[in-house]
PDB file of C-alpha atoms in Angstrom:
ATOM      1  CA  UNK Q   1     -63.631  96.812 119.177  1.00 53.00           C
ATOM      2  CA  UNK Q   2     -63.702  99.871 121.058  1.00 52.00           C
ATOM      3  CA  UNK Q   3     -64.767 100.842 124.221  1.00 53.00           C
ATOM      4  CA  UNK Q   4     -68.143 102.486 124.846  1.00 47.00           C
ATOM      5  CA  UNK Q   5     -67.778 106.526 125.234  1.00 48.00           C
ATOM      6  CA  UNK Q   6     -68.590 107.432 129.362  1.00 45.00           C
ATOM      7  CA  UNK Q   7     -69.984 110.970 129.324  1.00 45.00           C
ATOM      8  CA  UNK Q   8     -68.034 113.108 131.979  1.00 44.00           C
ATOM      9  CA  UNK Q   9     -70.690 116.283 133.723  1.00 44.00           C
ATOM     10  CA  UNK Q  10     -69.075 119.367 132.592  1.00 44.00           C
ATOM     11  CA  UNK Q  11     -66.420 118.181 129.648  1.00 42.00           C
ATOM     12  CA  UNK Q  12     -67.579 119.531 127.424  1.00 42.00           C
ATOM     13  CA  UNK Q  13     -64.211 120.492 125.343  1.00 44.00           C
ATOM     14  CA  UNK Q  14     -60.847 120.475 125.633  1.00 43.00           C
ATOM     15  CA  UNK Q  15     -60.315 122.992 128.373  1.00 47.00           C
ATOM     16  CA  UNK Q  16     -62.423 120.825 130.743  1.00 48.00           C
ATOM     17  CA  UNK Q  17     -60.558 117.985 130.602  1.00 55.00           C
ATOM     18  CA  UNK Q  18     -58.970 116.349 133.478  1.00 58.00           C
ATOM     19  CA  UNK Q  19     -55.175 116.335 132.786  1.00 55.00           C
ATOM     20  CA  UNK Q  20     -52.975 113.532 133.421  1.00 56.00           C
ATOM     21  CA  UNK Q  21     -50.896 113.210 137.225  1.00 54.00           C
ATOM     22  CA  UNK Q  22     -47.651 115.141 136.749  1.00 52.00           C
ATOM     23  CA  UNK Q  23     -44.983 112.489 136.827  1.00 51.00           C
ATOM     24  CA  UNK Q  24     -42.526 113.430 139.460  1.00 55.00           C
ATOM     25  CA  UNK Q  25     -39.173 113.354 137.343  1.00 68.00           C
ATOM     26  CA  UNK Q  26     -37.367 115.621 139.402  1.00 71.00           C
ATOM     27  CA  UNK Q  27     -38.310 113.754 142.925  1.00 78.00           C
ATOM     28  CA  UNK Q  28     -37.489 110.196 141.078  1.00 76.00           C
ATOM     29  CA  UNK Q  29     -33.944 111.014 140.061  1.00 81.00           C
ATOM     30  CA  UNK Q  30     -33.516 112.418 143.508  1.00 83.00           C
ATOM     31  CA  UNK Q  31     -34.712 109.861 145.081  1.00 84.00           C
ATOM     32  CA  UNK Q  32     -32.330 107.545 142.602  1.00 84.00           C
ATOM     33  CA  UNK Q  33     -29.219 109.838 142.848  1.00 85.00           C
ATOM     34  CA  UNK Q  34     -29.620 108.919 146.825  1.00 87.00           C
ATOM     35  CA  UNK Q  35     -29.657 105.280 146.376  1.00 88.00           C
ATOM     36  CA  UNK Q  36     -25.826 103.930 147.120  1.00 91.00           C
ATOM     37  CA  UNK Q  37     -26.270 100.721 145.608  1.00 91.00           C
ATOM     38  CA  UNK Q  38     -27.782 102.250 142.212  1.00 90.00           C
ATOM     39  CA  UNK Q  39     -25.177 104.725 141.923  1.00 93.00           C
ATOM     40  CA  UNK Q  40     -22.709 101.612 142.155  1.00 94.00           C
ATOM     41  CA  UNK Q  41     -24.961  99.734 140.059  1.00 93.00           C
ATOM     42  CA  UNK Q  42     -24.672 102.689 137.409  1.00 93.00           C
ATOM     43  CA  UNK Q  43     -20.724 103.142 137.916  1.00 95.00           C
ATOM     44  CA  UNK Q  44     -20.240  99.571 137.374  1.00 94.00           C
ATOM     45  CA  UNK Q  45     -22.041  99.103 134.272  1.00 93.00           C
ATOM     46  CA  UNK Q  46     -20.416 102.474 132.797  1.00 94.00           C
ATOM     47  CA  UNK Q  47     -17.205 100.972 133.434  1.00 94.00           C
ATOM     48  CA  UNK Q  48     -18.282  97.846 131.941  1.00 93.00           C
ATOM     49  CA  UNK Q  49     -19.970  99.558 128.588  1.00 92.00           C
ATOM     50  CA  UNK Q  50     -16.991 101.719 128.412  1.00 93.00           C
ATOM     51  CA  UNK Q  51     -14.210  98.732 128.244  1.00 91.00           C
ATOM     52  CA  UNK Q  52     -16.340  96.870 125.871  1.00 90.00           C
ATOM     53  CA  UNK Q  53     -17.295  99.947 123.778  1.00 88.00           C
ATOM     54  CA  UNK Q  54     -13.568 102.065 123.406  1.00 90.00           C
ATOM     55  CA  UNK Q  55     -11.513  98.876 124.107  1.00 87.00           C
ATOM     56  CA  UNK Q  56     -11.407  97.481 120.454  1.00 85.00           C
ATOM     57  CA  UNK Q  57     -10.437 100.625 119.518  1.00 84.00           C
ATOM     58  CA  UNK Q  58      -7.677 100.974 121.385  1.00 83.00           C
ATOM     59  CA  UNK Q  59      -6.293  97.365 121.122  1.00 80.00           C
ATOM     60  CA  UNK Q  60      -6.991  96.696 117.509  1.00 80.00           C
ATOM     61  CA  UNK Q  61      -6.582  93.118 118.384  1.00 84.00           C
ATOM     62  CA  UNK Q  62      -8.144  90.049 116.811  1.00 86.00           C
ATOM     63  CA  UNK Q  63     -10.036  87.742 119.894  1.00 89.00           C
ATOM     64  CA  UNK Q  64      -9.341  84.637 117.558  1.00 89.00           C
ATOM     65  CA  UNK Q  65      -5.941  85.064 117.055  1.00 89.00           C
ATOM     66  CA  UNK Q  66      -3.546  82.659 119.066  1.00 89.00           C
ATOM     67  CA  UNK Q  67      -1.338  84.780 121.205  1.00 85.00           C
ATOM     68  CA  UNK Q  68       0.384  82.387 122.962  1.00 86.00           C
ATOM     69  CA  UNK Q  69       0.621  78.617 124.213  1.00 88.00           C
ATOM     70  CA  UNK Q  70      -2.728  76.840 125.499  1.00 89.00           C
ATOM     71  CA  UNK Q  71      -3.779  77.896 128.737  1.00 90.00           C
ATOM     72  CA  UNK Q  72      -0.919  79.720 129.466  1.00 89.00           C
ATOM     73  CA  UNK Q  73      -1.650  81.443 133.180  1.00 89.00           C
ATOM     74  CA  UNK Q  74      -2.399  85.314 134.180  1.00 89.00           C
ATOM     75  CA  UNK Q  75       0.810  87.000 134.899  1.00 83.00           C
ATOM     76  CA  UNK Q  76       2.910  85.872 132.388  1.00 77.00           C
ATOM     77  CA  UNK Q  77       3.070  87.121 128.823  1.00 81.00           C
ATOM     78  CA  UNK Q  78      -0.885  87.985 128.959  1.00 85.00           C
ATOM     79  CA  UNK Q  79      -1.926  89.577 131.291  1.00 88.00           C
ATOM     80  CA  UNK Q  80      -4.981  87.012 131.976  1.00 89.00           C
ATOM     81  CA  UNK Q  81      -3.670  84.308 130.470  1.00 89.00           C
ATOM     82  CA  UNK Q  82      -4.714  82.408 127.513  1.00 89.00           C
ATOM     83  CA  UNK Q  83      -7.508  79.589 126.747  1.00 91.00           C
ATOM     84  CA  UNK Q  84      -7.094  76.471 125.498  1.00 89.00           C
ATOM     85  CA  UNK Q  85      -6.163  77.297 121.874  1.00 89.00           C
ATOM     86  CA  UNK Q  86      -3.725  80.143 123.024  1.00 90.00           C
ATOM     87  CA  UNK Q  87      -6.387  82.968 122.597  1.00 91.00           C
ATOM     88  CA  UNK Q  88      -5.640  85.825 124.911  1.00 91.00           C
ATOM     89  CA  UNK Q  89      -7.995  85.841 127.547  1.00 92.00           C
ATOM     90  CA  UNK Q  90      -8.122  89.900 128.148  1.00 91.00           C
ATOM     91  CA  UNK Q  91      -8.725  90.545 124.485  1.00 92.00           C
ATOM     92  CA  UNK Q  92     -11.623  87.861 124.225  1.00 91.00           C
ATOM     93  CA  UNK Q  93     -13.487  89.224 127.526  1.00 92.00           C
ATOM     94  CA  UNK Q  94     -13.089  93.197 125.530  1.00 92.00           C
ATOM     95  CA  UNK Q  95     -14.351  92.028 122.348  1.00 91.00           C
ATOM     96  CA  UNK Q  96     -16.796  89.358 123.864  1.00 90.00           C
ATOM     97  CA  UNK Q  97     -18.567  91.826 125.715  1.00 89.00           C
ATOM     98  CA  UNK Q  98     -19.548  93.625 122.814  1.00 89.00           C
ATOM     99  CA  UNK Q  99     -21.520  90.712 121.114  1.00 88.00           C
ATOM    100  CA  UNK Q 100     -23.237  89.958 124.947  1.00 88.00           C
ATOM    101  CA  UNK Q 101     -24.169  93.447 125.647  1.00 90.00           C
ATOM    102  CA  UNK Q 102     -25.075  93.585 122.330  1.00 90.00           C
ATOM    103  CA  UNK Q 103     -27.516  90.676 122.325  1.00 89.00           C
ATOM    104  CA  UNK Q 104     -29.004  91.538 125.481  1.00 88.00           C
ATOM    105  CA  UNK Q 105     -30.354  94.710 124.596  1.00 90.00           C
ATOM    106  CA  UNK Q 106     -31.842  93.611 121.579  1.00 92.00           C
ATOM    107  CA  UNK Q 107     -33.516  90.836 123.119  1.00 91.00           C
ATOM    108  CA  UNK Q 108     -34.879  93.164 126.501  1.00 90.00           C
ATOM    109  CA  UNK Q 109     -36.120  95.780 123.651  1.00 92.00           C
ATOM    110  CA  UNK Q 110     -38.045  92.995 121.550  1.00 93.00           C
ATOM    111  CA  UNK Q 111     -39.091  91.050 124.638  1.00 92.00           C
ATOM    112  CA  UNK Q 112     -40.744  94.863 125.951  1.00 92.00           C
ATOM    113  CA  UNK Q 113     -42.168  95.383 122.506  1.00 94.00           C
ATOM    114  CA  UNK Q 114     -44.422  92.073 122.680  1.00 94.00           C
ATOM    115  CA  UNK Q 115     -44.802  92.584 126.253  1.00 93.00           C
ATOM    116  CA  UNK Q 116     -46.052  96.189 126.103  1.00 94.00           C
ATOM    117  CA  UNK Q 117     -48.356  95.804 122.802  1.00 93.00           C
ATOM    118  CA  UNK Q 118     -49.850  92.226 124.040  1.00 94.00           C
ATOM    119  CA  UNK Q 119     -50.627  94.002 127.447  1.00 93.00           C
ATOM    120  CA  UNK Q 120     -51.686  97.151 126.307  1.00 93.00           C
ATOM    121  CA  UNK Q 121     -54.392  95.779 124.119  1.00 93.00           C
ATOM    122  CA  UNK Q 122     -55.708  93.095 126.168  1.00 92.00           C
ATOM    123  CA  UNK Q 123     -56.100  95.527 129.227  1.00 92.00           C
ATOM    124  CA  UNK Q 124     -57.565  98.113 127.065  1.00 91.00           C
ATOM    125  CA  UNK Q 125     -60.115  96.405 125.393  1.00 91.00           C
ATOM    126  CA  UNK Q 126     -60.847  93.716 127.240  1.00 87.00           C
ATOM    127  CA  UNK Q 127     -63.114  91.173 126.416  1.00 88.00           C
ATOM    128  CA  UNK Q 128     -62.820  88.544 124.108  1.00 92.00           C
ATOM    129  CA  UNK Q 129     -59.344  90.620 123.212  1.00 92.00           C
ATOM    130  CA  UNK Q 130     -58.484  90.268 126.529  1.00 91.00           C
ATOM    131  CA  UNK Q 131     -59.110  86.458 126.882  1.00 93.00           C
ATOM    132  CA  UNK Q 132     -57.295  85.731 123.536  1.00 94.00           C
ATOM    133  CA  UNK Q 133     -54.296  87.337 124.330  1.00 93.00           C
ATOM    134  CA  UNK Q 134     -54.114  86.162 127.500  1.00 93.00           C
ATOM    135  CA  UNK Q 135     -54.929  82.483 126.369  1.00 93.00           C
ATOM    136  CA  UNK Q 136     -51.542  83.326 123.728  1.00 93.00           C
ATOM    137  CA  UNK Q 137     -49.718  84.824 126.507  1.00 92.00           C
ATOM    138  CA  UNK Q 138     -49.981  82.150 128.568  1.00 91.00           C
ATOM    139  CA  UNK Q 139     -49.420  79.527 126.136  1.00 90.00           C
ATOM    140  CA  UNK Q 140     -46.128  80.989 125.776  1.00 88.00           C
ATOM    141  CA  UNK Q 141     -45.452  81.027 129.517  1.00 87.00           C
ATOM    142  CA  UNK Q 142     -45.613  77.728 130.042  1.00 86.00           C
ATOM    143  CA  UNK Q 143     -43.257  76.805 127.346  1.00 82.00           C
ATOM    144  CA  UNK Q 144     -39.818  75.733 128.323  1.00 85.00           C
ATOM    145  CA  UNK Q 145     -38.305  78.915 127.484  1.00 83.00           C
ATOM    146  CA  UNK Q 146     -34.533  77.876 127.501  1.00 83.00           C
ATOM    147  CA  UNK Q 147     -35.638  74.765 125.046  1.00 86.00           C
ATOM    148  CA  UNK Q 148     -37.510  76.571 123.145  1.00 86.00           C
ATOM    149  CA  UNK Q 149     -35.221  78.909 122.151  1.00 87.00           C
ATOM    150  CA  UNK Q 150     -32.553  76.003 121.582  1.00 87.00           C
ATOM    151  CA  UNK Q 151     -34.836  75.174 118.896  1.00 87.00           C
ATOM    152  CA  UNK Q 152     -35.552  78.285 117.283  1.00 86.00           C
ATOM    153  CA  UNK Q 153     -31.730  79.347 117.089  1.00 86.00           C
ATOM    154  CA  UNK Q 154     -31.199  76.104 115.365  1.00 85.00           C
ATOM    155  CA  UNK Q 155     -33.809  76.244 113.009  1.00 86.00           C
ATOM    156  CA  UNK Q 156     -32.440  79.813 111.863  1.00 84.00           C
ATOM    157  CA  UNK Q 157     -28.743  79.305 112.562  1.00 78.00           C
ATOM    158  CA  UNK Q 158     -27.005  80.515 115.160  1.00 81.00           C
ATOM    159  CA  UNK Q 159     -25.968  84.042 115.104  1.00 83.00           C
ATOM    160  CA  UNK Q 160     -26.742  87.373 117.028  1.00 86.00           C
ATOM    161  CA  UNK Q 161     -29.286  88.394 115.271  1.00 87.00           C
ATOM    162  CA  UNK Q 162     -31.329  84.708 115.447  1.00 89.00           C
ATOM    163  CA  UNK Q 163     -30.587  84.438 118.895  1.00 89.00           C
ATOM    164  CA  UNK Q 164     -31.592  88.122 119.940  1.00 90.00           C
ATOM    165  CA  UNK Q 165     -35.053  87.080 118.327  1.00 90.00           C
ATOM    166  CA  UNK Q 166     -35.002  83.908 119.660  1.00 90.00           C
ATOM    167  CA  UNK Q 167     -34.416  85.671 123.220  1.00 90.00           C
ATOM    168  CA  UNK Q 168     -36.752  88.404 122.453  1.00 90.00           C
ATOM    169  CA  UNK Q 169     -40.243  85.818 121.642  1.00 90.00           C
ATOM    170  CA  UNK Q 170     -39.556  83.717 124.782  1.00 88.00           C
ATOM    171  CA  UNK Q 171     -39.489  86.036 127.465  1.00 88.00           C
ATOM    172  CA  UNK Q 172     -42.061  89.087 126.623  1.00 91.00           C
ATOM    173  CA  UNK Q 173     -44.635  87.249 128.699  1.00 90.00           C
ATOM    174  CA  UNK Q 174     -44.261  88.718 132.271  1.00 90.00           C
ATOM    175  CA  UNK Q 175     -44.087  92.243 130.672  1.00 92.00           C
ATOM    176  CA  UNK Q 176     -47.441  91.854 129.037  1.00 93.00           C
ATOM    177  CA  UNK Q 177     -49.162  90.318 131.945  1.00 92.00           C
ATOM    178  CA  UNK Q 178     -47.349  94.212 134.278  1.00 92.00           C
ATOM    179  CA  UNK Q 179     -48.759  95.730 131.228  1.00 93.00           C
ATOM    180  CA  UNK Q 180     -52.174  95.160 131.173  1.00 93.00           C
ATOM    181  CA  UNK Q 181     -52.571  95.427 134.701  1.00 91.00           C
ATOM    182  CA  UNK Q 182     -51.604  99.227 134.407  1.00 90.00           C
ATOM    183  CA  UNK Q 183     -54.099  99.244 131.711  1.00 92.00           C
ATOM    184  CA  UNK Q 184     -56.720  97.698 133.643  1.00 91.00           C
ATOM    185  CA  UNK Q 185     -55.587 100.085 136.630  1.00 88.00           C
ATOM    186  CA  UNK Q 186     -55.398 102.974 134.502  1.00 88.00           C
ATOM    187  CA  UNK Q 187     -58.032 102.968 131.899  1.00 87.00           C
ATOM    188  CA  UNK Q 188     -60.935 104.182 133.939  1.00 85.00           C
ATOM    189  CA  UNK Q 189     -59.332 107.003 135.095  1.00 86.00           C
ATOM    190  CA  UNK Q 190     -60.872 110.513 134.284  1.00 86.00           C
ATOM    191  CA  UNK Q 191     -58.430 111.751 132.015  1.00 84.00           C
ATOM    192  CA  UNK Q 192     -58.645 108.895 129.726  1.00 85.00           C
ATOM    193  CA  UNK Q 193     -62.780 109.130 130.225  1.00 85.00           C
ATOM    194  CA  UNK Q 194     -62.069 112.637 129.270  1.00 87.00           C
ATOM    195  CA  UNK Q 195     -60.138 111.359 125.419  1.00 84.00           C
ATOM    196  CA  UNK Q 196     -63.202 109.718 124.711  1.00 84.00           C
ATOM    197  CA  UNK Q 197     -65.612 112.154 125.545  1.00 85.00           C
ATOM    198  CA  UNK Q 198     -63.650 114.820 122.686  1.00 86.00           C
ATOM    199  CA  UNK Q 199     -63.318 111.364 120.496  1.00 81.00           C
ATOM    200  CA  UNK Q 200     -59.767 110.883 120.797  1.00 79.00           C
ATOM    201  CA  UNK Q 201     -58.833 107.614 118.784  1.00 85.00           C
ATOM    202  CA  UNK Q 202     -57.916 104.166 120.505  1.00 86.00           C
ATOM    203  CA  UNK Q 203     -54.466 104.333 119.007  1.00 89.00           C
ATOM    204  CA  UNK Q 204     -53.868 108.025 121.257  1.00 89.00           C
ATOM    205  CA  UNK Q 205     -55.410 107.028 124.198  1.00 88.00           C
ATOM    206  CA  UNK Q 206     -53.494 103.661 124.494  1.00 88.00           C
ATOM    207  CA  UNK Q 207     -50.103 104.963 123.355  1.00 89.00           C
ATOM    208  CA  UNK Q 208     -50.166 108.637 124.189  1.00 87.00           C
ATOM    209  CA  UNK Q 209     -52.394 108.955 127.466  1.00 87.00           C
ATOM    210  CA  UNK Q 210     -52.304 105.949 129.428  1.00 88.00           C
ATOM    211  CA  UNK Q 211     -49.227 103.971 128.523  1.00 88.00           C
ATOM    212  CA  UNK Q 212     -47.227 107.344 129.179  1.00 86.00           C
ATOM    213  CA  UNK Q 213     -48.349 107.242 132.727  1.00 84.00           C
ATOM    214  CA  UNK Q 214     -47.757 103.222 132.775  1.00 86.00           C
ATOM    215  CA  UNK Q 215     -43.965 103.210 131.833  1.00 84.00           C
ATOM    216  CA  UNK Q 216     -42.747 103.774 135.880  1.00 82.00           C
ATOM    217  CA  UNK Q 217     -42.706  99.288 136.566  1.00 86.00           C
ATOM    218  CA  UNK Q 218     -42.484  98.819 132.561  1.00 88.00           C
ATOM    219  CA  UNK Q 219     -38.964 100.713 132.939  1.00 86.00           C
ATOM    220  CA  UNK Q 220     -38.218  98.577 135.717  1.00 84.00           C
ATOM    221  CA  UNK Q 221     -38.886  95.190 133.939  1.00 87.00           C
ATOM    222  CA  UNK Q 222     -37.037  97.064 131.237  1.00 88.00           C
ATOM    223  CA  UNK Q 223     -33.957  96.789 133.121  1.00 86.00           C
ATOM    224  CA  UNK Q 224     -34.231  92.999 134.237  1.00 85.00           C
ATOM    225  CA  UNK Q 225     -34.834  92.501 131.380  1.00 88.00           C
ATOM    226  CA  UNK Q 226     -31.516  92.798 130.220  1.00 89.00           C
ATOM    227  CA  UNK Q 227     -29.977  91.190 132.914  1.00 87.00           C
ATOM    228  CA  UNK Q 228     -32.253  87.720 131.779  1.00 87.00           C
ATOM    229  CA  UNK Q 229     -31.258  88.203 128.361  1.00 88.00           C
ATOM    230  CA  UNK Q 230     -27.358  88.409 129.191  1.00 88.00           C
ATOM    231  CA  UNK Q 231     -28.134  85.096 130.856  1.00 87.00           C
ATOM    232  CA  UNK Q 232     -30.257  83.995 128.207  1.00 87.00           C
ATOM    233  CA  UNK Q 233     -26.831  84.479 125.484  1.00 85.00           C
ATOM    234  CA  UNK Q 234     -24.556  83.209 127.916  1.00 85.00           C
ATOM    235  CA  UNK Q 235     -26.922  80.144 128.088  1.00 84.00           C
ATOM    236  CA  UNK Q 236     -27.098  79.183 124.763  1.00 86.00           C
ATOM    237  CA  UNK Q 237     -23.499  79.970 124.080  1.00 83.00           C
ATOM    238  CA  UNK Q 238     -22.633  77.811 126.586  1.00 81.00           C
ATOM    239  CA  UNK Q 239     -24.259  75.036 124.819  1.00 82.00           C
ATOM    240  CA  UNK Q 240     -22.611  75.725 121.756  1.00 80.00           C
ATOM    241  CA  UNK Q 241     -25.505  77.747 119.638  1.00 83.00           C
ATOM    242  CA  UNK Q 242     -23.969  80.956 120.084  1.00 81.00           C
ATOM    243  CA  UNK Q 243     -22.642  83.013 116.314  1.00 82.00           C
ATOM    244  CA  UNK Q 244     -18.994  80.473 115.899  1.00 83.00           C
ATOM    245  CA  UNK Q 245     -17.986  83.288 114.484  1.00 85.00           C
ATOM    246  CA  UNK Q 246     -18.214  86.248 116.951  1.00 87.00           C
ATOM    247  CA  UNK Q 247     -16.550  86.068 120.458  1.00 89.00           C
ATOM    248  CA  UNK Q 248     -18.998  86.300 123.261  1.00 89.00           C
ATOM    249  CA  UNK Q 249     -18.779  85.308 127.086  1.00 91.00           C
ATOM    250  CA  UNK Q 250     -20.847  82.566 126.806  1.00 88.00           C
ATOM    251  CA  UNK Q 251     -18.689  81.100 123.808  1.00 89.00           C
ATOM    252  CA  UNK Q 252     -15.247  82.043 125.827  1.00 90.00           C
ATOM    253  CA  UNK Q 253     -17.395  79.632 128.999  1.00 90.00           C
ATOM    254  CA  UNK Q 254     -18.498  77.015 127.086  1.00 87.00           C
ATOM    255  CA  UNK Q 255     -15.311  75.914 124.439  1.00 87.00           C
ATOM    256  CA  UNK Q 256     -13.331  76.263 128.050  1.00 90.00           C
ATOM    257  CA  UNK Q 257     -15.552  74.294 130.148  1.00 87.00           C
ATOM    258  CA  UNK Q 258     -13.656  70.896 129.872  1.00 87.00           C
ATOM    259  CA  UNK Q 259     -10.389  72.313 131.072  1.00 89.00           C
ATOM    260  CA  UNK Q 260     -11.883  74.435 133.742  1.00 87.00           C
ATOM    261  CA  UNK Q 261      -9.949  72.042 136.383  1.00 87.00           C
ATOM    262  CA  UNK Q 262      -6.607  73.414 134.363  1.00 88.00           C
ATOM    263  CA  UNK Q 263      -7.611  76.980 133.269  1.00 89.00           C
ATOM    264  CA  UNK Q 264      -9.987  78.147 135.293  1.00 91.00           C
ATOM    265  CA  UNK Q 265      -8.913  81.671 134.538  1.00 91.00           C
ATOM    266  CA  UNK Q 266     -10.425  80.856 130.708  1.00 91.00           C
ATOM    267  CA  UNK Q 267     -13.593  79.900 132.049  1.00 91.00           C
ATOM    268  CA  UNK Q 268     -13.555  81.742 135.775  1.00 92.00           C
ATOM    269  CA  UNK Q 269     -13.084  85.633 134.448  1.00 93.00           C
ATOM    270  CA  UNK Q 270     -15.765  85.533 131.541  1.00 92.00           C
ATOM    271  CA  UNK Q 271     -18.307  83.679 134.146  1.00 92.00           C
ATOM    272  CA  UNK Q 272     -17.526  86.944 136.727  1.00 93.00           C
ATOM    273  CA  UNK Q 273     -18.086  89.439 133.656  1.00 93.00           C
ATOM    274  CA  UNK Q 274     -21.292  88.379 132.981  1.00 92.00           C
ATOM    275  CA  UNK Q 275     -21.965  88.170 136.983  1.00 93.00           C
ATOM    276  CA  UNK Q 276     -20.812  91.834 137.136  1.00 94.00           C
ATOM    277  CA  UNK Q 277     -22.986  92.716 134.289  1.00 93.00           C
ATOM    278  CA  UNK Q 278     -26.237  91.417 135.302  1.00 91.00           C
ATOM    279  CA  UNK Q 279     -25.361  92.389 139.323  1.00 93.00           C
ATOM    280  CA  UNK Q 280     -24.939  95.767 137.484  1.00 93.00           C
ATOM    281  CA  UNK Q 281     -28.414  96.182 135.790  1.00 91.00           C
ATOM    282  CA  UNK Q 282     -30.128  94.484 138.939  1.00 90.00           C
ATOM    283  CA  UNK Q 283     -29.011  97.309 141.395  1.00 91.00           C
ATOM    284  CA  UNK Q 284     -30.074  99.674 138.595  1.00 91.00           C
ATOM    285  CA  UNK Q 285     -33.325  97.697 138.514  1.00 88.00           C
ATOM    286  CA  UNK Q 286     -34.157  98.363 142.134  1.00 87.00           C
ATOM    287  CA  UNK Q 287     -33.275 101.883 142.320  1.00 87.00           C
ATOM    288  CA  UNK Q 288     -35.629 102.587 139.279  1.00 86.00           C
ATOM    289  CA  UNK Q 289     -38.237 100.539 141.458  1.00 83.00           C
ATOM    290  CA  UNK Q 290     -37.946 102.756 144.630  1.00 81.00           C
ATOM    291  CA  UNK Q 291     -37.483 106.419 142.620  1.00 81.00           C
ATOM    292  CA  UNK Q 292     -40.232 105.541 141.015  1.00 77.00           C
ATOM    293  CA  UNK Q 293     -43.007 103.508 142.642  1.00 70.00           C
ATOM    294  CA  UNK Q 294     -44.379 105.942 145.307  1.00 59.00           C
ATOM    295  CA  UNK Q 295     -45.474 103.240 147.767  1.00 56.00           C
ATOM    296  CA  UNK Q 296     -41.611 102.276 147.966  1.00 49.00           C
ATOM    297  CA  UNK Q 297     -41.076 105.799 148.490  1.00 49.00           C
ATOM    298  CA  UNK Q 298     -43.364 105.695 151.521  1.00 46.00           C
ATOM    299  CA  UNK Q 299     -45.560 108.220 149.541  1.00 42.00           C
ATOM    300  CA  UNK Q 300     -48.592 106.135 149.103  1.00 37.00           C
TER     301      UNK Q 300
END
């Protein structure tokens, strides 16, 4: 189902079409490099991604291993302490990062995937396209999304990659409702009238011309993206259906939770990482939202 060609006066061929608005790249990293809080937010997640990315290889360590007596406190012979089997703390947060970091992105990239295509089409075409997918969309939106992926992690077995997907299908439904209001928005505009008019195939106008000039609050929801999917890990970890077998935040929170009273550094320092983390993303969020949304930028 495609859209009906509009005939443009004087398009005749290619050198009459109307080109697409430059996107201001220059002006939106200025406008970002001037933003305090996302330059924090961006030195604080570099500092995160670089402990959790060159740490194992410097410490060669195993976050398993019992290093010392159970819930030993910071100070002593580790520097953070150890949890309630004798696991070192500081080793467990490097290597746990890693699987949570890990996780998160895979899920955000997924979740924008669905998001983006499900959007994309149903503002494109419209229709009974539209109404379908929107009918799906919000089938899935008023699922319980944290129960829901309970189940689906423990229909597959918990691990990184069934709980990335698991992350990934539940929480694509705000992106695809952004997206196909910049296709509604967008689709009407001449340049895309002017694809048509030369015959330029659904599959380049949606993914060449129009979601191109889309991707400004896409990259935004991008980015909290990530930040919901941390959560999302750390959540089901904390339940126990996080991978047994790889250390993760959410794992080092929830087999410490019943002796938080007595080692609150076990379950205290792993909660603040993932705080960091997501406070991180979320002031790189917002500074993405005013470089590049022009009415934020007082532009409109």
């Amino acid at each position: 189902m495609r859209p009906a060609p509009i005939a443009l006066p004087g398009a005749a061929g290619a050198d009459a079409r109307p080109k697409p608005p430059p996107r201001p790249t220059y002006e939106a990293l200025r406008v970002f490099a001037r933003n305090p809080s996302a330059l924090a937010g961006v030195l604080l997640l570099a500092t995160i991604l670089a402990i959790t990315i060159f740490g194992p290889m410097l410490m060669h360590a195993d976050p398993f291993e019992i290093a010392a007596a159970p819930m030993e406190p910071p100070g002593g012979e580790l520097l953070l302490g150890s949890d309630y089997l004798g696991r070192d703390v500081l080793t467990g947060m490097i290597y746990g990062g890693r699987a949570t970091l890990l996780v998160g992105v895979v899920a955000a990239v997924l979740s924008m995937a669905i998001g983006i295509t499900v959007g994309a089409l149903a503002g494109y075409y419209g229709g009974w396209v539209d109404e379908t997918l929107m009918r799906i969309t919000e089938f899935f939106q008023v699922l319980p999304t944290l129960l829901f992926a309970m189940v689906l992690v423990t229909l597959f077995s918990p691990s990184l990659a069934t709980i990335a997907v698991a992350i990934g299908v539940v929480s694509w439904t705000g992106t695809a409702r952004l997206a196909r209001g910049e296709f509604l928005r967008l689709k009407r505009r001449e340049y895309v009238l002017a694809e048509r008019v030369i015959g330029a195939g659904d599959a380049r106008i949606i993914w060449r011309v129009i979601l191109p000039n889309a991707l400004a609050p896409l990259i935004v929801s991008a980015t909290l993206a990530i930040g919901t999917a941390i959560l999302f890990e750390a959540g089901l970890s904390f339940l126990g259906l996080g991978d047994p077998n790889v250390m993760s935040w959410g794992l080092m929170i929830g087999s410490n939770r019943p002796y938080i009273l007595t080692a609150w550094w076990a379950v205290t320092l792993p909660g603040a990482a993932i705080f960091l983390t997501v406070l991180a993303v979320s002031l790189i969020g917002d500074g993405l939202n005013d470089a590049l949304n022009p009415t934020s930028r007082g532009r409109a």
